[in-house]
GROMACS .gro file of C-alpha atoms in nm:
model
  314
    1MET     CA    1   0.267   0.139  -2.220
    2ARG     CA    2   0.406   0.409  -2.448
    3PRO     CA    3   0.784   0.443  -2.512
    4ARG     CA    4   0.794   0.770  -2.318
    5ASP     CA    5   0.640   0.608  -2.012
    6LEU     CA    6   0.884   0.319  -2.032
    7ALA     CA    7   1.171   0.566  -2.065
    8MET     CA    8   1.061   0.754  -1.753
    9ILE     CA    9   1.034   0.433  -1.551
   10LEU     CA   10   1.370   0.301  -1.679
   11VAL     CA   11   1.551   0.627  -1.604
   12SER     CA   12   1.395   0.640  -1.256
   13PHE     CA   13   1.507   0.291  -1.158
   14CYS     CA   14   1.852   0.329  -1.314
   15ALA     CA   15   1.895   0.650  -1.115
   16MET     CA   16   1.791   0.465  -0.798
   17ILE     CA   17   2.056   0.197  -0.854
   18ALA     CA   18   2.327   0.446  -0.952
   19GLY     CA   19   2.256   0.662  -0.649
   20ALA     CA   20   2.261   0.365  -0.413
   21PHE     CA   21   2.617   0.280  -0.522
   22SER     CA   22   2.746   0.640  -0.546
   23PRO     CA   23   2.771   0.782  -0.192
   24TRP     CA   24   3.036   1.033  -0.305
   25LEU     CA   25   2.763   1.219  -0.497
   26ALA     CA   26   2.564   1.292  -0.181
   27GLY     CA   27   2.746   1.616  -0.095
   28PRO     CA   28   2.768   1.778  -0.440
   29LEU     CA   29   2.408   1.688  -0.531
   30ALA     CA   30   2.249   1.765  -0.192
   31PRO     CA   31   2.068   2.088  -0.306
   32LEU     CA   32   1.933   1.931  -0.626
   33PRO     CA   33   1.626   1.728  -0.512
   34ARG     CA   34   1.427   2.037  -0.413
   35LEU     CA   35   1.541   2.235  -0.717
   36CYS     CA   36   1.456   1.946  -0.949
   37LEU     CA   37   1.113   1.906  -0.791
   38MET     CA   38   1.045   2.277  -0.838
   39VAL     CA   39   1.135   2.241  -1.205
   40LEU     CA   40   0.900   1.943  -1.241
   41LEU     CA   41   0.620   2.133  -1.066
   42TYR     CA   42   0.684   2.431  -1.291
   43LEU     CA   43   0.657   2.216  -1.602
   44GLY     CA   44   0.341   2.054  -1.467
   45PHE     CA   45   0.175   2.386  -1.384
   46LEU     CA   46   0.283   2.528  -1.718
   47SER     CA   47   0.133   2.239  -1.917
   48VAL     CA   48  -0.191   2.237  -1.720
   49GLY     CA   49  -0.246   2.610  -1.727
   50THR     CA   50  -0.360   2.799  -1.420
   51GLU     CA   51  -0.679   2.886  -1.607
   52ALA     CA   52  -0.791   2.524  -1.562
   53LEU     CA   53  -0.815   2.581  -1.188
   54PHE     CA   54  -1.094   2.835  -1.229
   55ILE     CA   55  -1.270   2.674  -1.525
   56HIS     CA   56  -1.301   2.325  -1.378
   57ALA     CA   57  -1.374   2.448  -1.027
   58ARG     CA   58  -1.679   2.624  -1.173
   59LEU     CA   59  -1.791   2.339  -1.401
   60ILE     CA   60  -1.751   2.043  -1.160
   61PRO     CA   61  -1.757   2.191  -0.808
   62ARG     CA   62  -1.903   1.897  -0.614
   63PRO     CA   63  -1.690   1.612  -0.756
   64LEU     CA   64  -1.384   1.833  -0.726
   65ALA     CA   65  -1.457   1.924  -0.364
   66ALA     CA   66  -1.516   1.556  -0.280
   67LEU     CA   67  -1.192   1.450  -0.448
   68VAL     CA   68  -0.987   1.718  -0.272
   69ALA     CA   69  -1.135   1.622   0.067
   70MET     CA   70  -1.060   1.254   0.005
   71ARG     CA   71  -0.700   1.318  -0.104
   72LEU     CA   72  -0.600   1.564   0.166
   73ALA     CA   73  -0.794   1.432   0.467
   74VAL     CA   74  -0.989   1.107   0.440
   75LEU     CA   75  -0.735   0.886   0.260
   76PRO     CA   76  -0.432   0.981   0.473
   77LEU     CA   77  -0.635   0.914   0.789
   78LEU     CA   78  -0.748   0.578   0.649
   79ALA     CA   79  -0.389   0.489   0.559
   80PHE     CA   80  -0.264   0.588   0.903
   81ALA     CA   81  -0.530   0.376   1.073
   82VAL     CA   82  -0.447   0.069   0.862
   83PHE     CA   83  -0.073   0.102   0.918
   84GLU     CA   84  -0.109   0.182   1.287
   85ALA     CA   85  -0.299  -0.144   1.326
   86GLY     CA   86  -0.069  -0.363   1.116
   87LEU     CA   87   0.262  -0.190   1.044
   88PRO     CA   88   0.309   0.087   1.304
   89GLY     CA   89   0.671   0.157   1.217
   90PHE     CA   90   0.557   0.298   0.882
   91ALA     CA   91   0.235   0.463   1.001
   92LEU     CA   92   0.383   0.814   0.995
   93GLY     CA   93   0.517   0.756   0.644
   94ALA     CA   94   0.176   0.635   0.528
   95LEU     CA   95   0.015   0.947   0.675
   96LEU     CA   96   0.264   1.178   0.503
   97ILE     CA   97   0.258   1.012   0.161
   98GLY     CA   98  -0.118   0.962   0.173
   99ALA     CA   99  -0.163   1.332   0.251
  100SER     CA  100   0.039   1.445  -0.050
  101SER     CA  101  -0.112   1.627  -0.345
  102VAL     CA  102  -0.226   1.457  -0.665
  103GLY     CA  103   0.094   1.392  -0.863
  104VAL     CA  104   0.184   1.580  -1.179
  105VAL     CA  105   0.193   1.248  -1.367
  106ALA     CA  106  -0.173   1.178  -1.283
  107PRO     CA  107  -0.310   1.374  -1.583
  108VAL     CA  108  -0.080   1.169  -1.809
  109PHE     CA  109  -0.221   0.844  -1.671
  110SER     CA  110  -0.572   0.988  -1.701
  111ILE     CA  111  -0.531   1.063  -2.070
  112MET     CA  112  -0.382   0.719  -2.134
  113VAL     CA  113  -0.681   0.531  -1.991
  114GLY     CA  114  -0.959   0.773  -2.093
  115ALA     CA  115  -1.051   0.907  -1.747
  116ASP     CA  116  -1.205   1.247  -1.671
  117THR     CA  117  -0.881   1.439  -1.719
  118ALA     CA  118  -1.041   1.778  -1.647
  119LEU     CA  119  -1.121   1.661  -1.295
  120VAL     CA  120  -0.770   1.521  -1.245
  121LEU     CA  121  -0.609   1.843  -1.369
  122ALA     CA  122  -0.813   2.061  -1.134
  123ALA     CA  123  -0.751   1.828  -0.840
  124ALA     CA  124  -0.375   1.829  -0.905
  125LEU     CA  125  -0.367   2.208  -0.901
  126ILE     CA  126  -0.588   2.261  -0.597
  127THR     CA  127  -0.433   1.990  -0.380
  128SER     CA  128  -0.086   2.125  -0.460
  129LEU     CA  129  -0.184   2.478  -0.358
  130LEU     CA  130  -0.355   2.362  -0.038
  131LEU     CA  131  -0.074   2.128   0.066
  132PRO     CA  132   0.134   2.382   0.265
  133LEU     CA  133  -0.161   2.422   0.500
  134SER     CA  134  -0.322   2.078   0.489
  135VAL     CA  135  -0.019   1.863   0.583
  136PRO     CA  136   0.089   2.057   0.896
  137ALA     CA  137  -0.275   2.086   1.005
  138LEU     CA  138  -0.328   1.711   0.959
  139LEU     CA  139  -0.011   1.624   1.152
  140CYS     CA  140  -0.114   1.857   1.434
  141ALA     CA  141  -0.464   1.709   1.452
  142VAL     CA  142  -0.351   1.347   1.440
  143GLY     CA  143  -0.073   1.413   1.689
  144THR     CA  144  -0.314   1.576   1.935
  145VAL     CA  145  -0.569   1.295   1.909
  146MET     CA  146  -0.309   1.018   1.939
  147ASP     CA  147  -0.149   1.186   2.242
  148HIS     CA  148  -0.483   1.158   2.417
  149LEU     CA  149  -0.563   0.805   2.302
  150ARG     CA  150  -0.218   0.642   2.300
  151PRO     CA  151   0.061   0.881   2.405
  152GLY     CA  152   0.379   0.854   2.202
  153THR     CA  153   0.219   0.656   1.920
  154LEU     CA  154   0.275   0.902   1.634
  155GLN     CA  155   0.640   0.960   1.729
  156LEU     CA  156   0.684   1.299   1.564
  157PRO     CA  157   1.039   1.438   1.582
  158ALA     CA  158   1.093   1.640   1.899
  159ASP     CA  159   1.231   1.935   1.703
  160LEU     CA  160   0.961   1.930   1.434
  161SER     CA  161   0.850   2.280   1.335
  162LEU     CA  162   0.510   2.282   1.166
  163SER     CA  163   0.553   2.647   1.073
  164GLY     CA  164   0.889   2.561   0.919
  165MET     CA  165   0.724   2.282   0.721
  166THR     CA  166   0.455   2.521   0.598
  167LEU     CA  167   0.719   2.769   0.484
  168SER     CA  168   0.920   2.494   0.314
  169LEU     CA  169   0.615   2.367   0.125
  170CYS     CA  170   0.512   2.720   0.026
  171VAL     CA  171   0.854   2.791  -0.122
  172THR     CA  172   0.860   2.458  -0.306
  173ILE     CA  173   0.509   2.485  -0.452
  174LEU     CA  174   0.412   2.851  -0.483
  175ILE     CA  175   0.728   2.971  -0.659
  176PRO     CA  176   0.684   2.725  -0.951
  177PHE     CA  177   0.312   2.807  -0.962
  178GLY     CA  178   0.381   3.181  -0.981
  179ALA     CA  179   0.656   3.132  -1.238
  180ALA     CA  180   0.425   2.920  -1.455
  181PHE     CA  181   0.149   3.180  -1.425
  182LEU     CA  182   0.384   3.456  -1.544
  183THR     CA  183   0.534   3.241  -1.822
  184ARG     CA  184   0.190   3.172  -1.968
  185ARG     CA  185   0.153   3.546  -2.030
  186LEU     CA  186   0.413   3.487  -2.304
  187PRO     CA  187   0.258   3.232  -2.544
  188SER     CA  188   0.565   3.190  -2.765
  189LEU     CA  189   0.793   3.119  -2.467
  190THR     CA  190   0.537   2.879  -2.322
  191ALA     CA  191   0.511   2.688  -2.649
  192SER     CA  192   0.889   2.668  -2.679
  193ILE     CA  193   0.929   2.528  -2.327
  194LEU     CA  194   0.645   2.277  -2.367
  195LYS     CA  195   0.804   2.140  -2.685
  196ARG     CA  196   1.100   2.039  -2.472
  197GLN     CA  197   0.896   1.937  -2.170
  198PHE     CA  198   0.949   1.562  -2.185
  199PRO     CA  199   1.330   1.553  -2.220
  200ALA     CA  200   1.356   1.824  -1.953
  201ALA     CA  201   1.130   1.628  -1.718
  202LEU     CA  202   1.316   1.304  -1.793
  203VAL     CA  203   1.656   1.450  -1.708
  204THR     CA  204   1.530   1.646  -1.407
  205ASN     CA  205   1.352   1.344  -1.261
  206GLY     CA  206   1.658   1.124  -1.310
  207VAL     CA  207   1.895   1.375  -1.148
  208SER     CA  208   1.658   1.422  -0.855
  209ILE     CA  209   1.632   1.048  -0.784
  210LEU     CA  210   2.010   1.004  -0.826
  211ALA     CA  211   2.071   1.281  -0.571
  212ILE     CA  212   1.819   1.141  -0.326
  213PHE     CA  213   1.941   0.782  -0.334
  214SER     CA  214   2.306   0.885  -0.309
  215GLN     CA  215   2.226   1.052   0.022
  216TYR     CA  216   2.085   0.724   0.153
  217SER     CA  217   2.352   0.505  -0.004
  218GLU     CA  218   2.501   0.391   0.327
  219VAL     CA  219   2.161   0.296   0.466
  220LEU     CA  220   2.063   0.118   0.145
  221ARG     CA  221   2.381  -0.091   0.141
  222GLN     CA  222   2.410  -0.156   0.514
  223SER     CA  223   2.040  -0.216   0.587
  224PRO     CA  224   1.887  -0.394   0.286
  225ALA     CA  225   1.614  -0.531   0.514
  226LEU     CA  226   1.490  -0.175   0.575
  227VAL     CA  227   1.476  -0.116   0.199
  228PHE     CA  228   1.257  -0.422   0.143
  229GLN     CA  229   1.038  -0.328   0.439
  230ALA     CA  230   0.993   0.021   0.295
  231LEU     CA  231   0.907  -0.127  -0.045
  232GLY     CA  232   0.651  -0.358   0.115
  233ALA     CA  233   0.502  -0.066   0.308
  234ALA     CA  234   0.482   0.143  -0.010
  235CYS     CA  235   0.303  -0.139  -0.195
  236LEU     CA  236   0.061  -0.181   0.097
  237LEU     CA  237  -0.014   0.191   0.082
  238GLY     CA  238  -0.095   0.156  -0.287
  239LEU     CA  239  -0.335  -0.129  -0.204
  240VAL     CA  240  -0.505   0.082   0.063
  241MET     CA  241  -0.554   0.365  -0.187
  242MET     CA  242  -0.700   0.129  -0.443
  243ALA     CA  243  -0.925  -0.036  -0.182
  244ALA     CA  244  -1.076   0.307  -0.116
  245GLY     CA  245  -1.198   0.299  -0.476
  246VAL     CA  246  -1.453   0.034  -0.374
  247LEU     CA  247  -1.641   0.311  -0.193
  248LEU     CA  248  -1.698   0.505  -0.515
  249PRO     CA  249  -2.070   0.503  -0.602
  250SER     CA  250  -2.159   0.279  -0.894
  251ALA     CA  251  -2.391   0.551  -1.026
  252MET     CA  252  -2.089   0.773  -1.093
  253PRO     CA  253  -1.984   0.777  -1.462
  254GLY     CA  254  -1.699   0.539  -1.536
  255ASP     CA  255  -1.454   0.806  -1.653
  256ARG     CA  256  -1.513   1.005  -1.334
  257ARG     CA  257  -1.470   0.699  -1.110
  258LEU     CA  258  -1.145   0.632  -1.293
  259ALA     CA  259  -1.034   0.992  -1.233
  260PHE     CA  260  -1.093   0.946  -0.860
  261LEU     CA  261  -0.901   0.618  -0.859
  262ILE     CA  262  -0.602   0.765  -1.044
  263SER     CA  263  -0.597   1.063  -0.809
  264TYR     CA  264  -0.605   0.827  -0.511
  265GLY     CA  265  -0.302   0.627  -0.620
  266THR     CA  266  -0.091   0.885  -0.803
  267MET     CA  267   0.046   1.130  -0.550
  268ASN     CA  268   0.347   1.358  -0.536
  269ASN     CA  269   0.563   1.116  -0.339
  270VAL     CA  270   0.885   1.298  -0.435
  271LEU     CA  271   0.761   1.609  -0.254
  272MET     CA  272   0.692   1.403   0.058
  273LEU     CA  273   1.033   1.242   0.019
  274ILE     CA  274   1.197   1.585   0.036
  275VAL     CA  275   0.980   1.683   0.333
  276SER     CA  276   1.080   1.358   0.505
  277MET     CA  277   1.449   1.423   0.438
  278GLU     CA  278   1.417   1.770   0.591
  279PHE     CA  279   1.188   1.706   0.888
  280PHE     CA  280   1.155   1.331   0.952
  281SER     CA  281   1.360   1.011   0.946
  282VAL     CA  282   1.510   0.775   0.689
  283THR     CA  283   1.212   0.539   0.737
  284GLU     CA  284   0.962   0.792   0.601
  285ALA     CA  285   1.203   0.903   0.327
  286LEU     CA  286   1.265   0.549   0.206
  287MET     CA  287   0.896   0.467   0.201
  288ALA     CA  288   0.829   0.780  -0.007
  289ALA     CA  289   1.109   0.686  -0.246
  290MET     CA  290   0.988   0.327  -0.280
  291TYR     CA  291   0.637   0.445  -0.365
  292LEU     CA  292   0.775   0.502  -0.715
  293VAL     CA  293   0.728   0.127  -0.767
  294PRO     CA  294   0.351   0.099  -0.698
  295LEU     CA  295   0.290   0.443  -0.849
  296ASN     CA  296   0.400   0.318  -1.190
  297ALA     CA  297   0.269  -0.037  -1.149
  298LEU     CA  298  -0.082   0.092  -1.072
  299LEU     CA  299  -0.119   0.200  -1.434
  300LEU     CA  300  -0.197  -0.165  -1.514
  301TRP     CA  301  -0.478  -0.161  -1.257
  302TYR     CA  302  -0.619   0.163  -1.401
  303ARG     CA  303  -0.637  -0.003  -1.741
  304ARG     CA  304  -0.823  -0.302  -1.596
  305ARG     CA  305  -1.071  -0.074  -1.421
  306ALA     CA  306  -1.118   0.124  -1.743
  307GLN     CA  307  -1.219  -0.198  -1.920
  308ALA     CA  308  -1.445  -0.308  -1.634
  309TRP     CA  309  -1.620   0.030  -1.619
  310GLY     CA  310  -1.660   0.059  -1.996
  311VAL     CA  311  -1.423   0.354  -2.034
  312HIS     CA  312  -1.264   0.398  -2.376
  313GLU     CA  313  -0.884   0.395  -2.345
  314ALA     CA  314  -0.675   0.654  -2.526
   0.00000   0.00000   0.00000
């Protein structure tokens, strides 16, 4: 693993620990998680380039459509079914995290292991833009079906506003996308920002995690069992996502299969963490936060799959 990747992981976990033991930061840092996420999304959109959305959608329409459908519909439903059968207390969290967009770090992982990065880039952009509609629609559909099959199973908050969630997601995603689109009209400014992208992302990510964990400091210290349960649930979700890779056709080129696998396991869990903080309970928020562990650990599995599928690693 490269020094930059190790630095990102180290900063993330140090911020987790610092936040857990700094409850006095909860109030002053409360607005920062969403702002930090918007900065990270902006940097991701800026580095990818909105032009990639149109170029790759035209060049690889079928694989891209299949990947988007898997990420936003099939995989979250699979995760919900598995958790509902074995770990129902975290089923809603699995549905939310599983339904998230492809994470902005996915293209980085893709480059590192030699996957089809063009496909990952396009999937990250499209799933992010569709998310404000796909998540509320999925929750509504699952809630309706479960109310008929097993009333009260999904346990959505009584005051949950799906329209409010849509608006919240639109603000969080579309503003950075629009800002990145406008910034790329100025090549010199874009180049200047991208030169400083990594340190900016490192600091922003660390501040965001520090702010998030400080808000849950009391829960983390008073209910350590819940923390370990959330970590176990997050790791199980990662296993479910990787198990779905078995269904990938063997005739598919290795670099493309790897792109699907990376997109399955690398989602924007921080976005779902913020959504959980705003609309759901501490259980869903903790599970989203703890997914940072399998998200980074899965890089080792991607490397093993790259070797098994004959993909040249970067």
